[in-house]
Coordinates of C-alpha atoms in Angstrom, one line a residue:
M65 CA 45.2 -4.2 -8.4
K66 CA 46.9 -6.9 -6.4
K67 CA 48.1 -5.8 -3.0
N68 CA 51.5 -6.8 -1.6
I69 CA 54.0 -5.6 0.9
L70 CA 56.6 -4.5 -1.5
L71 CA 55.8 -0.8 -1.4
T72 CA 58.8 0.3 -3.4
L73 CA 57.7 3.8 -3.7
L74 CA 59.1 4.1 -0.2
I75 CA 62.6 3.2 -1.2
S76 CA 63.7 6.7 -2.0
V77 CA 63.3 7.6 1.7
F78 CA 65.9 5.0 2.5
V79 CA 68.9 6.0 0.3
M80 CA 71.0 6.0 3.4
L81 CA 70.0 2.4 4.2
S82 CA 70.5 0.9 0.8
S83 CA 73.1 0.8 -1.9
C84 CA 75.4 3.4 -3.4
G85 CA 76.5 2.1 -6.8
E86 CA 78.0 -1.3 -7.3
D87 CA 80.8 -1.3 -4.7
F88 CA 81.0 -4.2 -2.4
L89 CA 79.6 -3.1 0.9
Y90 CA 78.1 0.3 0.1
I91 CA 79.3 3.4 1.7
A92 CA 76.1 5.2 2.4
P93 CA 75.7 8.9 1.7
Q94 CA 75.5 11.3 4.7
G95 CA 72.1 12.6 5.8
S96 CA 68.8 11.6 4.1
I97 CA 67.1 10.5 7.3
D98 CA 67.8 10.3 11.0
Q99 CA 67.7 6.6 11.9
N100 CA 66.4 7.4 15.3
A101 CA 63.2 8.5 13.6
L102 CA 62.7 4.9 12.5
M103 CA 62.8 3.5 16.1
N104 CA 59.1 2.8 16.3
Q105 CA 56.7 0.4 14.7
T106 CA 56.0 2.5 11.7
G107 CA 59.7 3.0 11.0
I108 CA 60.5 -0.7 11.5
D109 CA 57.7 -1.6 9.1
L110 CA 59.3 0.8 6.6
L111 CA 62.7 -0.8 7.1
T112 CA 61.2 -4.3 6.7
T113 CA 59.5 -3.3 3.5
N114 CA 62.8 -1.9 2.3
A115 CA 64.4 -5.3 2.8
Y116 CA 61.7 -7.1 0.9
A117 CA 62.0 -4.6 -1.9
N118 CA 65.4 -5.9 -2.7
F119 CA 63.6 -8.6 -4.7
S120 CA 62.3 -5.9 -7.1
E121 CA 65.4 -3.7 -7.3
N122 CA 67.7 -5.6 -9.6
G123 CA 69.1 -5.8 -13.1
W124 CA 68.7 -8.8 -15.3
G125 CA 71.8 -10.4 -13.8
A126 CA 70.5 -10.0 -10.2
S127 CA 67.0 -11.3 -11.0
I128 CA 65.6 -13.5 -8.2
T129 CA 64.2 -15.7 -11.0
N130 CA 67.7 -16.7 -11.9
W131 CA 66.7 -17.0 -15.6
T132 CA 70.4 -16.6 -16.6
F133 CA 72.3 -18.4 -13.8
G134 CA 69.9 -21.2 -13.1
S135 CA 68.0 -21.8 -16.3
M136 CA 70.2 -20.6 -19.2
Y137 CA 73.5 -21.8 -17.7
G138 CA 71.8 -25.1 -16.8
G139 CA 70.7 -25.8 -20.3
D140 CA 67.0 -25.0 -20.0
A141 CA 67.3 -22.2 -22.5
N142 CA 69.8 -20.2 -24.6
K143 CA 70.1 -16.5 -24.6
G144 CA 67.8 -16.0 -27.5
S145 CA 67.2 -12.6 -29.1
D146 CA 70.1 -11.8 -31.5
A147 CA 73.8 -12.0 -31.2
N148 CA 74.4 -8.3 -30.6
D149 CA 71.8 -7.5 -27.9
Q150 CA 73.1 -8.1 -24.4
S151 CA 76.2 -9.6 -25.9
V152 CA 77.5 -10.0 -22.3
L153 CA 75.4 -13.1 -22.2
N154 CA 77.1 -14.7 -25.2
T155 CA 80.0 -15.9 -23.2
M156 CA 77.7 -17.2 -20.4
E157 CA 75.6 -19.4 -22.6
T158 CA 78.6 -20.9 -24.3
Y159 CA 80.5 -21.5 -21.0
S160 CA 83.3 -19.1 -21.5
I161 CA 82.4 -16.5 -18.9
L162 CA 85.1 -14.2 -17.4
A163 CA 85.3 -12.6 -14.0
N164 CA 84.6 -9.1 -15.5
N165 CA 81.1 -10.2 -16.7
G166 CA 78.5 -7.5 -15.7
Y167 CA 75.8 -10.0 -14.8
I168 CA 77.9 -11.6 -12.1
G169 CA 78.7 -8.2 -10.8
E170 CA 75.0 -7.4 -10.5
K171 CA 74.3 -10.6 -8.6
Y172 CA 77.1 -10.0 -6.2
S173 CA 76.1 -6.5 -5.4
W174 CA 72.5 -7.5 -5.0
V175 CA 73.4 -10.0 -2.3
Y176 CA 75.2 -7.4 -0.2
K177 CA 72.6 -4.7 -0.8
G178 CA 70.0 -7.1 0.7
A179 CA 72.3 -8.0 3.6
K180 CA 72.9 -4.3 4.3
R181 CA 69.1 -3.6 4.5
T182 CA 68.4 -6.6 6.8
N183 CA 71.3 -5.6 9.0
V184 CA 70.1 -2.1 9.5
A185 CA 66.6 -3.4 10.2
I186 CA 67.9 -5.9 12.8
Q187 CA 70.0 -3.2 14.5
T188 CA 67.1 -0.8 14.7
I189 CA 64.6 -3.4 16.0
N190 CA 67.1 -4.4 18.7
E191 CA 67.7 -0.8 19.8
T192 CA 64.0 0.1 19.9
E193 CA 62.4 -0.2 23.3
G194 CA 58.7 -1.0 24.1
L195 CA 57.9 -3.0 21.0
P196 CA 55.1 -5.6 21.3
D197 CA 56.7 -9.0 21.5
A198 CA 54.7 -10.5 18.7
F199 CA 55.5 -7.6 16.4
K200 CA 59.2 -7.6 17.3
N201 CA 59.6 -11.4 16.9
S202 CA 57.9 -11.4 13.5
R203 CA 59.9 -8.6 12.1
L204 CA 63.2 -10.0 13.4
G205 CA 62.3 -13.4 12.1
E206 CA 61.5 -11.9 8.7
M207 CA 64.9 -10.2 8.6
Y208 CA 66.8 -13.3 9.6
F209 CA 64.9 -15.2 6.9
L210 CA 65.6 -12.6 4.2
R211 CA 69.3 -12.3 5.2
A212 CA 69.7 -16.1 5.0
L213 CA 67.9 -16.1 1.6
F214 CA 70.1 -13.3 0.2
Y215 CA 73.3 -15.0 1.3
F216 CA 72.0 -18.4 0.0
E217 CA 71.6 -16.8 -3.4
G218 CA 75.2 -15.8 -3.1
I219 CA 76.3 -19.3 -2.2
R220 CA 74.3 -20.9 -5.1
V221 CA 76.0 -18.6 -7.6
F222 CA 79.5 -18.0 -6.1
G223 CA 80.0 -20.9 -3.6
P224 CA 80.1 -20.8 0.2
Y225 CA 83.3 -18.9 0.6
L226 CA 81.9 -15.3 0.8
P227 CA 82.4 -12.5 3.2
W228 CA 79.9 -12.7 6.1
V229 CA 78.7 -9.3 7.2
D230 CA 75.9 -9.3 9.7
D231 CA 74.3 -6.8 12.1
T232 CA 77.3 -6.8 14.4
F233 CA 79.1 -4.6 11.9
T234 CA 78.1 -0.9 12.3
E235 CA 80.7 0.7 10.0
N236 CA 79.6 1.6 6.5
D237 CA 82.4 -0.2 4.7
P238 CA 83.6 -3.2 6.7
K239 CA 86.6 -5.1 5.3
V240 CA 85.9 -8.9 5.6
H241 CA 87.9 -11.8 4.2
N242 CA 86.1 -14.6 2.3
D243 CA 88.0 -17.3 4.1
I244 CA 85.2 -19.2 5.8
D245 CA 82.4 -21.4 4.7
I246 CA 79.3 -19.3 5.5
Y247 CA 76.8 -22.2 5.3
P248 CA 76.7 -22.6 9.1
K249 CA 76.0 -18.9 9.5
V250 CA 73.1 -19.0 7.0
L251 CA 71.6 -22.0 8.7
A252 CA 71.9 -20.2 12.1
D253 CA 70.0 -17.3 10.7
I254 CA 67.3 -19.6 9.5
D255 CA 67.1 -21.3 12.9
Q256 CA 66.5 -17.8 14.4
A257 CA 63.8 -17.2 11.8
I258 CA 62.1 -20.5 12.6
A259 CA 62.0 -19.7 16.3
L260 CA 60.7 -16.2 15.9
L261 CA 58.2 -16.4 13.0
P262 CA 54.5 -17.2 13.4
A263 CA 52.9 -20.0 11.4
T264 CA 50.6 -17.5 9.6
Q265 CA 50.9 -13.8 8.8
P266 CA 48.3 -11.0 8.4
E267 CA 49.9 -10.1 5.0
V268 CA 50.4 -13.0 2.7
G269 CA 53.7 -11.8 1.3
R270 CA 55.5 -12.0 4.6
A271 CA 57.6 -15.1 5.4
N272 CA 56.2 -17.5 8.0
S273 CA 57.8 -20.2 10.0
W274 CA 57.0 -22.9 7.4
A275 CA 58.7 -21.0 4.7
A276 CA 61.8 -20.7 7.0
K277 CA 61.7 -24.5 7.5
A278 CA 61.4 -25.1 3.8
L279 CA 64.3 -22.7 3.1
K280 CA 66.5 -24.5 5.7
A281 CA 65.8 -27.8 3.9
K282 CA 66.6 -26.3 0.5
V283 CA 69.9 -24.9 1.9
L284 CA 70.8 -28.3 3.4
M285 CA 70.0 -30.0 0.1
Q286 CA 72.3 -27.6 -1.8
R287 CA 75.0 -28.3 0.8
G288 CA 74.5 -32.0 0.2
D289 CA 73.2 -32.9 3.7
L290 CA 70.2 -35.0 2.7
A291 CA 70.0 -36.7 6.1
A292 CA 69.4 -33.4 7.9
A293 CA 67.0 -32.1 5.3
K294 CA 64.8 -35.2 5.2
P295 CA 62.8 -34.8 8.4
I296 CA 62.4 -31.1 7.8
L297 CA 60.9 -31.7 4.4
K298 CA 58.6 -34.4 5.8
D299 CA 57.4 -31.9 8.4
V300 CA 56.7 -29.3 5.8
I301 CA 54.8 -31.7 3.6
D302 CA 52.7 -33.2 6.3
N303 CA 52.0 -30.1 8.4
G304 CA 53.0 -26.9 6.6
V305 CA 50.6 -24.0 5.7
T306 CA 51.0 -20.9 3.7
S307 CA 51.2 -17.5 5.3
N308 CA 47.5 -17.1 4.6
N309 CA 46.8 -20.5 6.3
L310 CA 46.3 -22.8 3.3
K311 CA 47.5 -26.4 3.8
Y312 CA 50.3 -27.0 1.3
G313 CA 49.3 -29.1 -1.7
L314 CA 49.5 -29.4 -5.4
E315 CA 47.1 -27.3 -7.6
N316 CA 45.2 -29.4 -10.1
D317 CA 45.7 -26.7 -12.7
M318 CA 49.4 -25.8 -13.0
D319 CA 48.5 -22.4 -14.5
R320 CA 47.4 -21.3 -11.1
N321 CA 51.0 -21.0 -10.1
F322 CA 51.8 -18.6 -13.0
Y323 CA 48.6 -16.4 -13.1
S324 CA 48.3 -13.3 -11.0
P325 CA 44.6 -13.7 -10.0
T326 CA 45.5 -17.0 -8.4
D327 CA 48.8 -16.0 -6.7
N328 CA 49.5 -17.2 -3.2
G329 CA 47.7 -20.5 -3.5
K330 CA 48.4 -23.7 -1.7
E331 CA 51.5 -24.5 -3.7
S332 CA 53.2 -21.3 -2.9
V333 CA 55.6 -21.8 0.1
F334 CA 57.4 -18.4 -0.3
A335 CA 56.6 -16.2 -3.3
I336 CA 58.1 -12.9 -4.3
Q337 CA 55.1 -10.5 -4.5
F338 CA 55.0 -8.6 -7.8
S339 CA 52.4 -6.0 -9.0
N340 CA 51.7 -4.1 -12.1
D341 CA 53.8 -1.1 -10.9
Y342 CA 56.8 0.4 -12.6
N343 CA 59.0 -0.5 -9.7
N344 CA 57.6 -3.9 -8.9
A345 CA 56.5 -5.7 -12.0
N346 CA 59.4 -8.2 -12.0
P347 CA 61.9 -6.0 -13.8
G348 CA 64.6 -8.7 -13.6
I349 CA 63.0 -10.8 -16.3
S350 CA 61.7 -7.9 -18.4
I351 CA 63.6 -8.8 -21.6
A352 CA 62.7 -12.5 -21.4
Y353 CA 59.4 -12.3 -23.3
P354 CA 58.5 -13.1 -26.9
H355 CA 59.6 -10.5 -29.4
G356 CA 57.2 -9.0 -31.9
G357 CA 54.9 -6.1 -31.1
A358 CA 51.3 -5.2 -30.6
G359 CA 49.0 -8.2 -30.5
G360 CA 51.5 -10.5 -28.8
P361 CA 52.5 -11.1 -25.2
G362 CA 55.3 -8.8 -24.0
G363 CA 56.4 -7.5 -27.4
C364 CA 60.1 -7.4 -26.2
C365 CA 62.7 -8.7 -26.3
G366 CA 63.0 -12.2 -27.4
F367 CA 65.5 -13.5 -24.8
F368 CA 65.3 -16.7 -22.8
Q369 CA 64.3 -19.1 -25.5
P370 CA 63.9 -22.7 -24.4
S371 CA 66.5 -25.2 -25.7
N372 CA 66.0 -28.0 -28.1
E373 CA 67.4 -30.4 -25.5
L374 CA 64.8 -29.3 -22.9
A375 CA 61.9 -29.5 -25.4
N376 CA 62.8 -33.0 -26.5
S377 CA 63.1 -34.2 -22.9
Y378 CA 59.3 -34.2 -22.8
K379 CA 59.0 -37.0 -25.3
V380 CA 57.5 -40.1 -23.7
D381 CA 57.3 -43.8 -24.6
A382 CA 54.2 -45.8 -25.4
N383 CA 53.5 -46.0 -21.7
G384 CA 53.6 -42.3 -21.1
L385 CA 57.0 -42.4 -19.3
P386 CA 60.1 -40.4 -20.0
F387 CA 63.2 -41.7 -21.7
L388 CA 65.6 -42.1 -18.8
D389 CA 68.3 -43.5 -21.2
K390 CA 68.4 -40.1 -22.9
S391 CA 67.2 -41.5 -26.2
Y392 CA 64.8 -38.6 -26.3
R393 CA 67.7 -37.0 -28.2
D394 CA 67.1 -39.3 -31.1
A395 CA 65.0 -38.2 -34.0
P396 CA 62.2 -37.5 -34.6
F397 CA 62.0 -34.3 -32.6
V398 CA 59.0 -32.5 -31.0
A399 CA 59.4 -29.7 -33.5
E400 CA 61.6 -29.0 -36.6
R401 CA 62.5 -25.9 -38.6
N402 CA 59.9 -25.3 -41.3
T403 CA 61.5 -25.2 -44.8
D404 CA 58.5 -23.5 -46.2
P405 CA 59.3 -19.7 -46.0
A406 CA 55.6 -18.9 -46.2
G407 CA 54.7 -21.0 -43.1
Y408 CA 55.3 -20.8 -39.4
L409 CA 59.0 -21.1 -38.3
S410 CA 58.6 -24.7 -37.1
V411 CA 56.3 -27.7 -37.4
N412 CA 55.5 -30.1 -34.6
G413 CA 56.0 -33.8 -34.6
T414 CA 53.3 -36.3 -33.9
M415 CA 55.1 -38.4 -31.2
P416 CA 53.5 -38.6 -27.8
V417 CA 54.7 -35.9 -25.4
D418 CA 54.2 -35.0 -21.7
P419 CA 51.7 -32.1 -21.6
R420 CA 54.1 -30.1 -19.5
L421 CA 56.0 -29.5 -22.8
D422 CA 53.4 -27.0 -23.9
F423 CA 52.9 -25.6 -20.5
A424 CA 56.6 -24.7 -20.1
I425 CA 57.5 -24.0 -23.7
G426 CA 55.8 -22.1 -26.5
R427 CA 55.6 -24.0 -29.7
F428 CA 54.3 -22.9 -33.1
G429 CA 50.9 -24.4 -33.9
I430 CA 50.0 -24.8 -30.2
P431 CA 47.8 -22.1 -28.5
Y432 CA 49.9 -19.8 -26.4
K433 CA 47.8 -19.2 -23.3
D434 CA 44.9 -17.0 -24.5
W435 CA 47.0 -15.2 -27.1
G436 CA 46.1 -17.6 -30.0
L437 CA 48.8 -19.2 -32.1
P438 CA 52.4 -17.8 -31.9
Q439 CA 53.4 -15.7 -34.8
N440 CA 56.8 -15.7 -36.6
N441 CA 57.7 -12.2 -35.4
W442 CA 57.6 -13.5 -31.8
V443 CA 61.1 -14.9 -32.5
R444 CA 63.7 -12.3 -33.0
D445 CA 66.4 -14.3 -34.7
V446 CA 65.7 -18.0 -35.3
A447 CA 69.3 -18.7 -36.2
N448 CA 70.6 -17.3 -32.9
G449 CA 67.8 -18.5 -30.6
G450 CA 65.9 -21.3 -32.2
F451 CA 62.1 -21.5 -32.6
Y452 CA 60.8 -22.1 -29.0
L453 CA 59.3 -19.4 -26.7
P454 CA 59.3 -18.9 -23.0
K455 CA 55.9 -19.3 -21.5
K456 CA 55.6 -19.9 -17.7
H457 CA 56.1 -16.4 -16.5
V458 CA 54.5 -14.7 -19.5
Y459 CA 51.2 -13.0 -18.7
T460 CA 47.8 -13.7 -20.4
K461 CA 45.9 -11.3 -22.5
E462 CA 43.2 -11.4 -19.8
E463 CA 45.8 -10.1 -17.3
L464 CA 46.8 -7.4 -19.7
D465 CA 43.2 -6.3 -20.2
A466 CA 42.6 -6.4 -16.4
G467 CA 45.5 -4.0 -15.7
L468 CA 47.7 -6.7 -14.1
A469 CA 50.3 -6.5 -16.8
N470 CA 51.8 -4.0 -19.2
G471 CA 53.9 -4.3 -22.4
G472 CA 55.9 -1.2 -21.7
I473 CA 56.0 -0.7 -18.0
H474 CA 59.8 -0.5 -17.5
D475 CA 61.4 2.6 -19.2
G476 CA 58.4 2.6 -21.5
W477 CA 59.5 -0.4 -23.5
A478 CA 60.0 -3.5 -21.3
P479 CA 57.1 -5.7 -20.2
G480 CA 56.2 -6.7 -16.7
S481 CA 53.3 -8.2 -14.7
A482 CA 51.8 -8.9 -11.3
I483 CA 52.6 -12.7 -11.5
N484 CA 54.4 -13.8 -8.4
Y485 CA 57.6 -15.8 -8.5
Q486 CA 57.5 -18.9 -6.3
Y487 CA 61.0 -19.0 -4.8
L488 CA 60.0 -21.9 -2.7
S489 CA 57.2 -24.1 -4.1
F490 CA 55.5 -27.3 -2.8
R491 CA 56.3 -29.2 -6.0
D492 CA 60.0 -28.5 -5.4
I493 CA 59.6 -29.7 -1.8
L494 CA 58.0 -32.9 -2.8
L495 CA 60.7 -33.8 -5.3
L496 CA 63.5 -32.8 -2.8
Y497 CA 61.9 -35.2 -0.3
A498 CA 61.8 -37.9 -2.9
E499 CA 65.5 -37.5 -3.4
C500 CA 66.1 -38.0 0.3
L501 CA 63.9 -41.1 0.3
A502 CA 65.8 -42.6 -2.6
N503 CA 69.1 -41.8 -1.0
D504 CA 68.0 -44.0 1.9
N505 CA 66.9 -46.8 -0.4
Q506 CA 63.2 -46.1 0.3
L507 CA 62.5 -46.4 -3.4
A508 CA 58.8 -47.2 -3.5
E509 CA 58.0 -44.3 -1.2
A510 CA 60.3 -42.0 -3.3
M511 CA 58.5 -43.0 -6.5
S512 CA 55.1 -42.3 -4.8
Y513 CA 56.0 -38.6 -4.6
V514 CA 57.3 -38.6 -8.2
N515 CA 53.9 -40.1 -9.2
M516 CA 52.0 -37.4 -7.4
I517 CA 53.8 -34.9 -9.7
R518 CA 53.1 -37.0 -12.8
E519 CA 49.4 -37.5 -11.9
R520 CA 48.9 -33.8 -11.6
A521 CA 50.6 -33.2 -14.9
G522 CA 48.0 -35.4 -16.6
H523 CA 45.0 -33.7 -15.0
E524 CA 42.5 -32.6 -17.6
D525 CA 43.1 -28.9 -16.6
N526 CA 46.6 -29.2 -18.0
I527 CA 45.7 -30.5 -21.5
I528 CA 45.9 -27.7 -24.0
L529 CA 43.0 -27.8 -26.5
L530 CA 42.5 -26.4 -29.9
P531 CA 39.4 -24.3 -30.7
N532 CA 37.6 -27.4 -31.8
G533 CA 38.0 -29.0 -28.4
E534 CA 40.6 -31.5 -29.5
P535 CA 44.0 -31.8 -27.7
A536 CA 46.6 -29.6 -29.4
A537 CA 49.2 -32.4 -29.5
N538 CA 49.5 -36.1 -28.8
Y539 CA 49.6 -35.8 -25.0
L540 CA 50.4 -38.8 -22.8
V541 CA 51.7 -38.9 -19.3
N542 CA 51.3 -41.6 -16.7
P543 CA 52.7 -42.5 -13.3
Y544 CA 55.4 -45.1 -13.1
P545 CA 53.9 -48.6 -12.4
S546 CA 55.1 -50.5 -9.3
T547 CA 56.7 -53.0 -11.6
H548 CA 59.0 -50.4 -13.1
A549 CA 62.8 -50.8 -12.4
T550 CA 62.8 -47.5 -10.6
F551 CA 61.1 -49.2 -7.6
T552 CA 64.0 -51.7 -7.2
N553 CA 67.0 -50.0 -8.7
K554 CA 68.4 -47.1 -6.6
D555 CA 70.4 -45.5 -9.4
L556 CA 67.5 -45.6 -11.8
C557 CA 65.2 -44.2 -9.1
I558 CA 67.5 -41.3 -8.5
E559 CA 67.7 -40.6 -12.2
A560 CA 63.9 -40.7 -12.5
I561 CA 63.7 -38.1 -9.8
R562 CA 66.3 -35.9 -11.4
M563 CA 64.4 -36.1 -14.7
E564 CA 61.2 -35.2 -13.0
R565 CA 62.8 -32.1 -11.5
K566 CA 64.0 -31.2 -15.0
L567 CA 60.5 -31.5 -16.5
E568 CA 58.5 -30.0 -13.6
L569 CA 60.7 -27.1 -12.7
A570 CA 61.8 -26.2 -16.3
M571 CA 62.4 -22.5 -17.0
E572 CA 62.1 -21.7 -13.2
G573 CA 65.7 -20.9 -12.6
Q574 CA 66.5 -24.2 -10.8
R575 CA 68.4 -26.4 -13.3
W576 CA 72.0 -25.4 -12.9
F577 CA 71.8 -25.3 -9.1
D578 CA 70.4 -28.9 -9.2
L579 CA 73.3 -30.0 -11.5
T580 CA 75.9 -28.5 -9.2
R581 CA 74.5 -30.1 -6.0
W582 CA 74.5 -33.5 -7.8
G583 CA 78.2 -33.2 -8.2
G584 CA 80.7 -31.4 -10.5
Q585 CA 81.3 -34.4 -12.7
Y586 CA 77.5 -35.0 -13.2
M587 CA 77.1 -31.3 -14.0
A588 CA 80.0 -31.2 -16.4
T589 CA 78.9 -34.4 -18.2
T590 CA 75.3 -33.2 -18.5
L591 CA 76.2 -29.8 -19.9
S592 CA 78.7 -31.4 -22.3
E593 CA 75.9 -33.6 -23.7
Y594 CA 73.6 -30.6 -23.8
V595 CA 76.1 -28.6 -25.9
D596 CA 76.8 -31.5 -28.2
F597 CA 73.0 -31.9 -28.8
E598 CA 72.2 -28.2 -29.2
K599 CA 74.9 -27.6 -31.8
N600 CA 72.8 -29.7 -34.2
F601 CA 70.2 -27.0 -34.2
I602 CA 72.0 -23.7 -33.3
T603 CA 75.5 -23.3 -34.9
K604 CA 77.0 -21.1 -32.2
F605 CA 77.1 -24.1 -29.9
A606 CA 79.6 -25.8 -32.2
S607 CA 82.3 -23.5 -30.8
S608 CA 81.0 -23.6 -27.3
A609 CA 83.4 -24.4 -24.4
K610 CA 82.7 -27.2 -22.0
L611 CA 82.3 -26.4 -18.4
D612 CA 85.0 -27.9 -16.1
A613 CA 83.7 -30.2 -13.3
A614 CA 85.5 -28.0 -10.7
K615 CA 83.5 -24.9 -11.7
T616 CA 80.5 -25.5 -9.6
M617 CA 80.4 -21.8 -8.9
F618 CA 80.8 -18.6 -10.9
P619 CA 83.9 -16.4 -10.6
L620 CA 83.9 -13.6 -8.1
P621 CA 83.6 -10.2 -9.9
D622 CA 87.1 -8.7 -10.6
G623 CA 85.7 -5.3 -9.7
Q624 CA 84.8 -6.4 -6.2
I625 CA 88.2 -7.9 -5.6
Q626 CA 89.8 -4.7 -6.6
T627 CA 87.4 -2.6 -4.6
M628 CA 88.1 -4.6 -1.4
G629 CA 91.8 -4.3 -1.8
N630 CA 94.3 -5.8 0.7
D631 CA 94.6 -6.0 4.4
E632 CA 97.5 -4.7 6.6
N633 CA 99.6 -7.7 5.7
G634 CA 99.1 -7.2 1.9
N635 CA 96.7 -10.1 1.6
P636 CA 93.6 -9.6 -0.5
Y637 CA 90.3 -9.5 1.3
L638 CA 88.5 -11.2 -1.5
V639 CA 90.2 -14.3 -3.0
Q640 CA 89.1 -15.8 -6.3
P641 CA 88.1 -19.6 -6.0
D642 CA 90.9 -21.8 -7.3
P643 CA 89.0 -23.1 -10.4
W644 CA 88.8 -19.5 -11.6
K645 CA 92.3 -18.3 -10.9

């Protein structure tokens, strides 16, 4: 069984230190444990574990994978399943979400549950005397890192105007206005983490200083400060190492990043450590597996089906390059609905495609990891979700047989596995740095990083083969030649980088956050085109709303606004962003 530091069986001890329902800042129950008893190395380790465990204690809306907020809302995928199951997602996938949506409530609560846990740990560490310096610095650094990450998740979903509650608050239910931009406070936390954390750790799941630097760069990129992010990204690329002291680099085989026996490899900058345990098998994505039953991966529940728009983005021209002019939306398509009721749900086209298509997306007629060919019952409702399947985070049959996954681990019916989730990955860092280079008109250098990613995509390890040893599809991917216009045209270079992020990071919870940081109008135009294309395949998108350019954030939950109430002057503590009023 894979070992990690998320010992969630300890969480029941810390009821006092965690959440109490879904209210904003969690009024803790009385009793449970004397905090003074935690003022030693063992107690502080338990508090640290409790903070990391926030990654595993979440509903589907709060999932750190952001399969709903980042991928589904960004056009990577639609809800899938059928129209009635988790109907709360129907309005999200068609861009008509309201402030009473339960998924946004889960995410908001998760942010502050995590902040509460890190605050208690920081308070306890600072009040404990006689701690060894190395131990104290590492644990403080980890807590500053985690607190920054939790608040960054809040920023990415709700925008930067959020209540900032740190370890200076000692009351259980502080009242704080959301009237300041908290980006500077998040960055200050990360600077603390960078200063305190070691470059390597004795346990691989702990954050190290290089992960903190990478997080700082990612926060700066989301903020739009490419100039500040650029040297940090360069430092991470040139000198960074994992917590277990592996020099950062790209794996030849992309599967090594989504396969539990090879977790924590050189591409993993900071990964959420999961295990095949009821409390820690990535419950936040437990419904986002193929449907079906015995003999298939997961067996429940058919959510998170890749979009037609994403699938066709992997079409390439005769030179193995993507269609930056978006003509990939023209027929023929990479797969089409099968009109033969006796056959598989869809049939594949013969046009050349980037091999990452069948790495990120399950297609009928293409081997699905080691499970054989997908079966029709793996799709719950083709009219509602289409005929593509999620794939990256889905476990192999080998992992199931080895006890690293289970089809009914959550509540006896929902699947989970020990596959880590790379919250910060080296492939992401490379492409972020390429953006910075392109922004400074260093186009040839920017394209060299894009080509690193493309060359890895074409490695022989990433070509899916049929049982007879032949490629399963007409795979073709090549680096951009130096004569290509992307080496001299800045706008085209930037568009090539953005397309590469779409292809490389598909179904990893990144897409919508990328679209928003590229600008509200870019986001709105891209998603409008997505809806217009998708409605040709799935009829519910014909009545979909179009997301306004000003809505680069989700609405704050109505319930949280009501819970916070008003200050002594009658002004609400929590104010809804203008686009959502």
